[in-house]
CSV table of C-alpha atoms and ligand atoms in Angstrom, one decimal:
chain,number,residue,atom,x,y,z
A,1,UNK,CA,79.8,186.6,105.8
A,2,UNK,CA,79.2,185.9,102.0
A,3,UNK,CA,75.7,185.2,100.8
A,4,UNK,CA,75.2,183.4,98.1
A,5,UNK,CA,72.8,185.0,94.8
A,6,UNK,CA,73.3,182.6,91.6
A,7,UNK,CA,75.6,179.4,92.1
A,8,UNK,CA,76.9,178.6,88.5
A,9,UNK,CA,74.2,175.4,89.0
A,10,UNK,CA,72.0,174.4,86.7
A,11,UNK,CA,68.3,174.4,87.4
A,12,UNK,CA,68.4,170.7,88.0
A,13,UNK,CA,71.6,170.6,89.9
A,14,UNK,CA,69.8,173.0,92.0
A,15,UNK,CA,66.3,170.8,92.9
A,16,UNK,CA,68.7,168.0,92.8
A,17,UNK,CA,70.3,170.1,96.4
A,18,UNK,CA,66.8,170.4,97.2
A,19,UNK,CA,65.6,167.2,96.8
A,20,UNK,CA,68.9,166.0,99.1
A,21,UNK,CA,68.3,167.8,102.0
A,22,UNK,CA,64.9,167.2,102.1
A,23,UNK,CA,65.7,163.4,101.7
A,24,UNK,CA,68.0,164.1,105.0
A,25,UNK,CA,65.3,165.4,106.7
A,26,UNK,CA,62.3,162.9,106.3
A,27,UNK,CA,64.8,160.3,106.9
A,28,UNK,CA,65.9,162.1,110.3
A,29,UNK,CA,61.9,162.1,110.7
A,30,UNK,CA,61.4,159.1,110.6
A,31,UNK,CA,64.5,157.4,112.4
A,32,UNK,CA,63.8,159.7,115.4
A,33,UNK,CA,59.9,158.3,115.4
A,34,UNK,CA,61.1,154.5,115.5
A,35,UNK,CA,64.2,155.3,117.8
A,36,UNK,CA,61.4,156.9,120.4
A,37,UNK,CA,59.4,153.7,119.4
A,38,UNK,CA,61.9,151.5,120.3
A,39,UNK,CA,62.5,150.2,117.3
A,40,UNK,CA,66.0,151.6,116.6
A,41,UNK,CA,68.8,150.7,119.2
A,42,UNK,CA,71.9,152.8,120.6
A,43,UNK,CA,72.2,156.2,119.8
A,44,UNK,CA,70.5,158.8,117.2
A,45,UNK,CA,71.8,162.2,116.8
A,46,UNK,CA,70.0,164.3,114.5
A,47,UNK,CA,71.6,167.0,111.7
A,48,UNK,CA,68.2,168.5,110.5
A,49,UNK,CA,68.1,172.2,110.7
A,50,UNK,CA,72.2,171.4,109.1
A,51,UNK,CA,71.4,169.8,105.7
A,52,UNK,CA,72.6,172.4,103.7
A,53,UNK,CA,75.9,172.3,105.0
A,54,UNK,CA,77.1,168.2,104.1
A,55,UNK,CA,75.0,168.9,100.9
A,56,UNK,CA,76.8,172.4,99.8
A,57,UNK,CA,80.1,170.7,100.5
A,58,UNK,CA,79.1,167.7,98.5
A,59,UNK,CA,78.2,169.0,95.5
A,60,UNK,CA,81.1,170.4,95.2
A,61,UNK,CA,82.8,166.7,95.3
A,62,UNK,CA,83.2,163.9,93.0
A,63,UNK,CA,82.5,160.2,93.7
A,64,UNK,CA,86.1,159.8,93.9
A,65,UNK,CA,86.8,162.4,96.7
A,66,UNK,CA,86.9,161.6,100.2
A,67,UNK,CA,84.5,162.6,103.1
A,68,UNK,CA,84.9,161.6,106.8
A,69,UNK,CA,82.0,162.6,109.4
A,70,UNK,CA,81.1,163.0,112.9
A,71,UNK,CA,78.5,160.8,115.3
A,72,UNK,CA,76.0,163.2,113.3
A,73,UNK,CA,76.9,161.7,110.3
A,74,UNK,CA,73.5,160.6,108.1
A,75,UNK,CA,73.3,163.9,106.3
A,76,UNK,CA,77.0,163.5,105.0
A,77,UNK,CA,76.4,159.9,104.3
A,78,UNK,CA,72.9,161.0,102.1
A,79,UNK,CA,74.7,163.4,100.6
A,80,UNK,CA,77.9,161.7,99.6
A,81,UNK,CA,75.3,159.2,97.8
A,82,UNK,CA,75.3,156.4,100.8
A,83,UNK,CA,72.2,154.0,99.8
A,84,UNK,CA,69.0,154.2,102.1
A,85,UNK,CA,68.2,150.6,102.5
A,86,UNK,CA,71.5,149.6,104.1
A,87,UNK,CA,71.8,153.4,106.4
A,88,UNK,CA,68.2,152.6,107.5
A,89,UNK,CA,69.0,148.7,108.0
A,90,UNK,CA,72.2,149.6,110.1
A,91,UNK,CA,69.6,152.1,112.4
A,92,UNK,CA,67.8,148.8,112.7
A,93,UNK,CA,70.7,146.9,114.0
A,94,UNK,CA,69.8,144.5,110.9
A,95,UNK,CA,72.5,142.3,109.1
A,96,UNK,CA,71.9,144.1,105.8
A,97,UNK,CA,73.6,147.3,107.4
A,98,UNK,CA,76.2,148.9,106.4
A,99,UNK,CA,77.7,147.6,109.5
A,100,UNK,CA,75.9,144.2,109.5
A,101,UNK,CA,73.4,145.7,112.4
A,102,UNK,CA,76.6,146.1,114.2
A,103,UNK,CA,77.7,149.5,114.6
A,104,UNK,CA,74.8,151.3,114.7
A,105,UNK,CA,74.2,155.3,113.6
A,106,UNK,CA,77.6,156.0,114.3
A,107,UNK,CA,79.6,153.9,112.4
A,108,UNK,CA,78.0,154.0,108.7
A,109,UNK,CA,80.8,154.1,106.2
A,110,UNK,CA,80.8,153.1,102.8
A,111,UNK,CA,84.3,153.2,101.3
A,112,UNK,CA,83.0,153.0,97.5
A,113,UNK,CA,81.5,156.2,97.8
A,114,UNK,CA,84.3,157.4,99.4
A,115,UNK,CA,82.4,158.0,103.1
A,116,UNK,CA,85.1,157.1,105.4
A,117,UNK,CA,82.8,156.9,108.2
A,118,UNK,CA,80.6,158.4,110.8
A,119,UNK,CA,82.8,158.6,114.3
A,120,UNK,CA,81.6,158.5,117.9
A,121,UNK,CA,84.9,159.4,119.1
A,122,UNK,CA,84.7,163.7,118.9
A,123,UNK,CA,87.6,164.7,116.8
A,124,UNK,CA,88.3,161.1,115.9
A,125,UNK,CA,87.7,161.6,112.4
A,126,UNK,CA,89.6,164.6,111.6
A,127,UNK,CA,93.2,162.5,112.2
A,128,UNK,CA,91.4,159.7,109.9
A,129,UNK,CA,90.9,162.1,107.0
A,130,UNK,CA,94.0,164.0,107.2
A,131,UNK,CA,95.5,160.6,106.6
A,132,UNK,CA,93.3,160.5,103.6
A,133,UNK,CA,94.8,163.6,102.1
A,134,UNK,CA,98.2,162.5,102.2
A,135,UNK,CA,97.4,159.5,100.2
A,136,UNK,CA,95.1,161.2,97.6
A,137,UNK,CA,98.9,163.5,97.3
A,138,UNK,CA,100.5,160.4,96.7
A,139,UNK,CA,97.9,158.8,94.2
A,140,UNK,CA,98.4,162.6,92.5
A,141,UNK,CA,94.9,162.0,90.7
A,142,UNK,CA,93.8,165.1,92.0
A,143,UNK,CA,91.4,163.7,94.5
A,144,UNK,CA,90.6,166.1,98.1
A,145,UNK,CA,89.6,164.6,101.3
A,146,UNK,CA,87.0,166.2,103.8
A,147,UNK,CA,86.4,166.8,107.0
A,148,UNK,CA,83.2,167.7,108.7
A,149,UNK,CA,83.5,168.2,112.4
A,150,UNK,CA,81.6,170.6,114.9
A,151,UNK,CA,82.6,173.2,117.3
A,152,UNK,CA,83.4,171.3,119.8
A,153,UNK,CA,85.8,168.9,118.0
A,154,UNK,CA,87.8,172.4,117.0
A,155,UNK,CA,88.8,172.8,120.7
A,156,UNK,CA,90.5,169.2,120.8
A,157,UNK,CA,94.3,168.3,120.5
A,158,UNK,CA,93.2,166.7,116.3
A,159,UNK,CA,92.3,169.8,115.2
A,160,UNK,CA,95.1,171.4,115.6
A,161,UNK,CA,97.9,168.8,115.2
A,162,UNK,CA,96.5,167.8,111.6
A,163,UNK,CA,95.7,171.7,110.5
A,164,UNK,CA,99.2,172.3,111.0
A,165,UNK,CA,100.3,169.3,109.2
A,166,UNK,CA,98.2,169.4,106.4
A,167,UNK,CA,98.8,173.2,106.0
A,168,UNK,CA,103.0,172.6,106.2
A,169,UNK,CA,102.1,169.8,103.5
A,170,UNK,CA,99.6,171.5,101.5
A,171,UNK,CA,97.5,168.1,101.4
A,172,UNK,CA,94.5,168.6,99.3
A,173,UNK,CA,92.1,168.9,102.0
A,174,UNK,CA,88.8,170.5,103.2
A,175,UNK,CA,88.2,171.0,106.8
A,176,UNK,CA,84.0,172.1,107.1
A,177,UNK,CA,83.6,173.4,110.9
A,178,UNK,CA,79.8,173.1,111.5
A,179,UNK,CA,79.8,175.4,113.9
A,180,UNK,CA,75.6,174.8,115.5
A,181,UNK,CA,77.5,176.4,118.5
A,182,UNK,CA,77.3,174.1,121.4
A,183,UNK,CA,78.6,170.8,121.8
A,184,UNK,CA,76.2,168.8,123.4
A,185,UNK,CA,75.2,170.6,126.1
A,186,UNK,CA,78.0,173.5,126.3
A,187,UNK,CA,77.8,176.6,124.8
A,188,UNK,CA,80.5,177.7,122.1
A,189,UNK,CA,80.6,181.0,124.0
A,190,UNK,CA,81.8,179.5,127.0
A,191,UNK,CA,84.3,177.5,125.5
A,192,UNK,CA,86.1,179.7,122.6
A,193,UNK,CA,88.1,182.2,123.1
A,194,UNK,CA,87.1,183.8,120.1
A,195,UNK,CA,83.6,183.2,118.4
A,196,UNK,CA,84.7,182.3,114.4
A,197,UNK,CA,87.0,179.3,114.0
A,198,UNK,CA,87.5,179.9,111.0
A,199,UNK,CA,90.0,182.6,112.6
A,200,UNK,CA,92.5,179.7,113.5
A,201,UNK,CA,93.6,179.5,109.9
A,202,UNK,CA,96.0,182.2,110.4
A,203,UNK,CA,97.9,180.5,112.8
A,204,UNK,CA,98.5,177.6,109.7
A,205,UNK,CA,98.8,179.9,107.0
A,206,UNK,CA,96.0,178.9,105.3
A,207,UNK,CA,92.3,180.4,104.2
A,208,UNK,CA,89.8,180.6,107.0
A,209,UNK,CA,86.3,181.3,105.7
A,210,UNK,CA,83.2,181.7,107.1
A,211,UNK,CA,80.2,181.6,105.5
A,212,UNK,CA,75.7,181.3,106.3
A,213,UNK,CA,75.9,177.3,106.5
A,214,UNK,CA,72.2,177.0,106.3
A,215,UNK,CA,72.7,178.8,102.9
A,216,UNK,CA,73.7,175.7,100.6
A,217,UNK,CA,74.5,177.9,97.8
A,218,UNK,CA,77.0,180.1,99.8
A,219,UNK,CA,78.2,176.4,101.4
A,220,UNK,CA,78.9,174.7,97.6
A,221,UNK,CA,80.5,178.2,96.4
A,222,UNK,CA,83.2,178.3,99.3
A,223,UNK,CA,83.4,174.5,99.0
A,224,UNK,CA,83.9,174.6,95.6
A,225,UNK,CA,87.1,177.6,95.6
A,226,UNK,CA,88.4,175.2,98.2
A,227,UNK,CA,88.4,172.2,96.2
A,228,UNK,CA,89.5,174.4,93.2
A,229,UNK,CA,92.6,175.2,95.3
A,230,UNK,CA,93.3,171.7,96.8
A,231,UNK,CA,93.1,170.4,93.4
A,232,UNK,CA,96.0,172.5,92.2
A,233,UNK,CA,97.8,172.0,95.2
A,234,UNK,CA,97.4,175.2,96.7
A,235,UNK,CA,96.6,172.9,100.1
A,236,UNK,CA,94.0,172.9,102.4
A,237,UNK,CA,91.0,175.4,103.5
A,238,UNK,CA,89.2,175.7,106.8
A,239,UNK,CA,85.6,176.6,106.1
A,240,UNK,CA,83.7,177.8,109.5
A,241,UNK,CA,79.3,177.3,108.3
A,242,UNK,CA,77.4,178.8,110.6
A,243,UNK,CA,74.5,177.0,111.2
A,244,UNK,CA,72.2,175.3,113.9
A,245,UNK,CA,70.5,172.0,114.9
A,246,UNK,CA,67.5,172.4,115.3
A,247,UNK,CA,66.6,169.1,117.8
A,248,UNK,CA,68.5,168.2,121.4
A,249,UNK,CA,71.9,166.7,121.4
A,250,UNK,CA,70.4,163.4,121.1
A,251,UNK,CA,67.0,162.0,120.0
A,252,UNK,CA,66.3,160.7,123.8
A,253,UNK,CA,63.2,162.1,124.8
A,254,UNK,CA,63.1,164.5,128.2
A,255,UNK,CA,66.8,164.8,128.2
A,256,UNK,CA,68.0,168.4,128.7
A,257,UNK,CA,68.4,171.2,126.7
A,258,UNK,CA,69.6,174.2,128.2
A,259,UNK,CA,69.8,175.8,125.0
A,260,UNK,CA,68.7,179.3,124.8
A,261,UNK,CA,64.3,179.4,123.4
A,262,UNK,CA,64.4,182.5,121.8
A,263,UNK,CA,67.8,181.6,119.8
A,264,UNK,CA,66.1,178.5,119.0
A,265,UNK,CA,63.2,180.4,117.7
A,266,UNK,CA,65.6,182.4,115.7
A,267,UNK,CA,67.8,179.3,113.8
A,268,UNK,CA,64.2,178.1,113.3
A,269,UNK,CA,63.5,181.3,111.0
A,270,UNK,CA,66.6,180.5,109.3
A,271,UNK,CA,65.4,176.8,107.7
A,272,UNK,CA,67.6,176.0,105.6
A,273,UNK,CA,65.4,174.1,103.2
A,274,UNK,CA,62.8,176.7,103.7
A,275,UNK,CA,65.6,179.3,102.5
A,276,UNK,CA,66.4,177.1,99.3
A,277,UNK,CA,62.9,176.1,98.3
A,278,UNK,CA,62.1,180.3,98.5
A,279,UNK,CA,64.6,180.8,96.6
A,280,UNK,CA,64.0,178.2,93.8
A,281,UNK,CA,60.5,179.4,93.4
A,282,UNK,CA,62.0,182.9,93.2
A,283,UNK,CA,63.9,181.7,90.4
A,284,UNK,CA,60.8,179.7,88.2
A,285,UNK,CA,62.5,176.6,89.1
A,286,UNK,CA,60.4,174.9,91.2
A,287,UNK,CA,56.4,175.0,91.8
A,288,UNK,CA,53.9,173.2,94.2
A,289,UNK,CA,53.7,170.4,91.6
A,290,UNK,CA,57.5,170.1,91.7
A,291,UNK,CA,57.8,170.1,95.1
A,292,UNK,CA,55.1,167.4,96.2
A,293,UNK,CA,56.8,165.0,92.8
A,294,UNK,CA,60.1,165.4,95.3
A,295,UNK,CA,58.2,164.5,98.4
A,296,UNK,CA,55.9,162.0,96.7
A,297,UNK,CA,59.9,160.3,95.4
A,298,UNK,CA,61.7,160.6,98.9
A,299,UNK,CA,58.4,159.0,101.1
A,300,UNK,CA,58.3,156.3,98.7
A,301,UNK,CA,62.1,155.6,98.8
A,302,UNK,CA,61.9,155.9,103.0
A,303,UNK,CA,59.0,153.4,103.6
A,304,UNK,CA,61.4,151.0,101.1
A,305,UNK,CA,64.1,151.6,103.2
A,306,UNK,CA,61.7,150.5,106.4
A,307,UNK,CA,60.6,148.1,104.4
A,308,UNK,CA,63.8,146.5,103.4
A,309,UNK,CA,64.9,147.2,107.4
A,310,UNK,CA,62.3,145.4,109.0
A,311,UNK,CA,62.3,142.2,106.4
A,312,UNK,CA,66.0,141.6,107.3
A,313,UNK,CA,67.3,139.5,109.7
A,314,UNK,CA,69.5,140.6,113.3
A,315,UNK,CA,73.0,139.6,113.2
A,316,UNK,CA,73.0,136.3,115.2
A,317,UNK,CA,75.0,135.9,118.4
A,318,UNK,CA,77.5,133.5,117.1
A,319,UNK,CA,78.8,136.8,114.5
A,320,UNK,CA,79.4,138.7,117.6
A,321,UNK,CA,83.0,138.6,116.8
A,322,UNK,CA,83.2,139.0,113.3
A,323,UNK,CA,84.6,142.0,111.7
A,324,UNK,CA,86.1,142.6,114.9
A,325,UNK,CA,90.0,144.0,114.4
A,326,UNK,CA,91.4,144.5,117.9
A,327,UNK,CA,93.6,142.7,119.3
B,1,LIG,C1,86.6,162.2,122.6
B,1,LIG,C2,85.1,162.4,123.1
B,1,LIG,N1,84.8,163.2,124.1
B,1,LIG,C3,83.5,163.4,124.5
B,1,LIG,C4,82.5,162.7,123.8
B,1,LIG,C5,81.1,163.0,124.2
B,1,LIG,N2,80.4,163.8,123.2
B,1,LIG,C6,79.6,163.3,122.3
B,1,LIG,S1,79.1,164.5,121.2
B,1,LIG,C7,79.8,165.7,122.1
B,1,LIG,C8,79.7,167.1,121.6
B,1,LIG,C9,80.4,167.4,120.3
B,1,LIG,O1,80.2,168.7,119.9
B,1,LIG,P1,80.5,169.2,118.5
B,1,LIG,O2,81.9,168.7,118.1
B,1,LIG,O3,80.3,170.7,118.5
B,1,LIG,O4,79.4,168.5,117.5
B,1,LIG,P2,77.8,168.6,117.6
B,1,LIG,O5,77.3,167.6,118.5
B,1,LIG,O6,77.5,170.0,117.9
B,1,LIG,O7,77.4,168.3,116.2
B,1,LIG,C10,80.5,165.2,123.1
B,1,LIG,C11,81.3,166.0,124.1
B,1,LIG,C12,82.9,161.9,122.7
B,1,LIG,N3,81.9,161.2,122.0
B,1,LIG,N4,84.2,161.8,122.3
């Protein structure tokens, strides 16, 4: 697996990933405190201990690109540059959401920054994006589409069907297995026949790497050869990051995790933020006064985001309906 010693980042570029995934995190914090507190509705599924993954890939995107997520999908949408007050007013189920308070966690998009969407539906979004890569072909102004899915979307029928398609097409296309190694409550190991996916790329003809996912400088370097190679229509890459959530499946308190304590212990050791915030003060780049200006920054932008959730309004019965496309 390829570690990662100097990305071709500047020192800003670098706190900048720093100050990203640590934004994921508090605001994980926090919506996991009110969801507990009854103060979010549906669903929460937390990415923290998996920031440097959506933020690695990222970087190594412009505005214009194309990302499409999973239902554990705020750490793409911070990362793709989704806006705070509207994700945290959608957890609230308020009509400033991204959704109107309709959709919930699992359904923030925001098309301008080209987010696509979180998904509920496993898999679901990896037929969505594929779609986007053929049309960023057809525009031919060099744009790439992503997809980040987990493990467990790798075993279903989408996976394969659009990997071969894309790969047969050579659509400019990225698709990021975060592989945390169970899906929900099932192990990978009891479910793959063979433990990297990134191995399945042979079968398309096209570059399967794997690399530390909770190293986000190893993460942007693949991502960024990918999208090097997408861009000059060399098609798509599947890149397998290894990494781990560190919560349960869901936010729901006393529901069961079978997972394994003493591989929990060990993905704990391998922080991701920890890893990057060593490493920055390795390099000079950041210091204790650095790092508490980046915490002082994201609290104050999270209690503006409750702030601006709770002041908002609920959608009102009679908008049930709206924005409803089915027939
Ligand atoms: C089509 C479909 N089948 C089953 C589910 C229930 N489900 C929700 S999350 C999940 C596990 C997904 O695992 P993985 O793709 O590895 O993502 P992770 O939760 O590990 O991030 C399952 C089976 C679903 N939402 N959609």
């Amino acid at each position: 697996m390829p570690t990662s010693l100097s990305p071709n980042l500047a020192p800003d570029k670098q706190r900048e990933m720093l100050r990203q995934m640590l934004t994921i995190r508090r605001f994980e914090e926090r919506a996991s405190a009110d969801y507990n507190a009854g103060k979010i509705y549906g669903v929460v599924h937390c990415y923290i201990g998996e920031e440097a993954t959506a933020v690695g890939v990222c970087t190594a995107l412009g505005r214009g690109d194309r990302i499409i997520s999973t239902h554990r999908g705020h750490g793409h949408c911070i990362a793709k540059g989704a806006d705070l007050n509207r994700m945290m007013a959608e957890l609230y189920g308020r009509q400033t959401g991204y959704c109107k308070g309709k959709g919930g966690s699992m359904h923030i998009a925001d098309f301008g920054i080209g987010m696509l969407g979180a998904n509920g539906i496993v898999a679901g979004g990896i037929s969505i994006i594929t779609g986007a890569g053929l049309a960023a072909q057809m525009e031919g102004k060099g744009g790439v589409a992503v997809s980040f899915f987990g493990d467990g979307a790798s075993n279903a029928g989408p996976f394969h069907e659009c990997l071969n398609i894309a790969a047969t097409w050579k659509l400019p296309m990225l698709y990021v297995c975060e592989n945390n190694l169970h899906a929900a409550q099932t192990s990978a190991a009891q479910t793959h026949a063979l433990p990297d996916v990134a191995g399945r790329a042979a079968g398309y003809g096209i570059p399967g790497i794997v690399v530390d996912g909770n190293d986000v400088f190893a993460v942007y370097q693949a991502a960024n050869a990918a999208v090097d190679r997408a861009r000059s229509g060399g098609g798509p890459t599947l890149i397998e990051c290894k990494t781990y959530r560190q919560r349960a499946h869901t936010e729901r308190k006393g529901q069961a995790d079978p997972r394994d304590k003493a591989e929990v212990d060990a993905w704990m050791r391998k922080d991701p933020i920890a890893l990057l915030e060593r490493r920055l003060r390795e390099q000079g780049e950041l210091d204790d006064a650095g790092l508490q200006s980046i915490e002082g920054d994201i609290m104050a932008a999270l209690e503006a985001a409750i702030a601006f959730a709770e002041a908002s309004p609920f959608p009102l019965p009679e908008h049930a309906t709206d924005d409803v496309f089915s027939a």
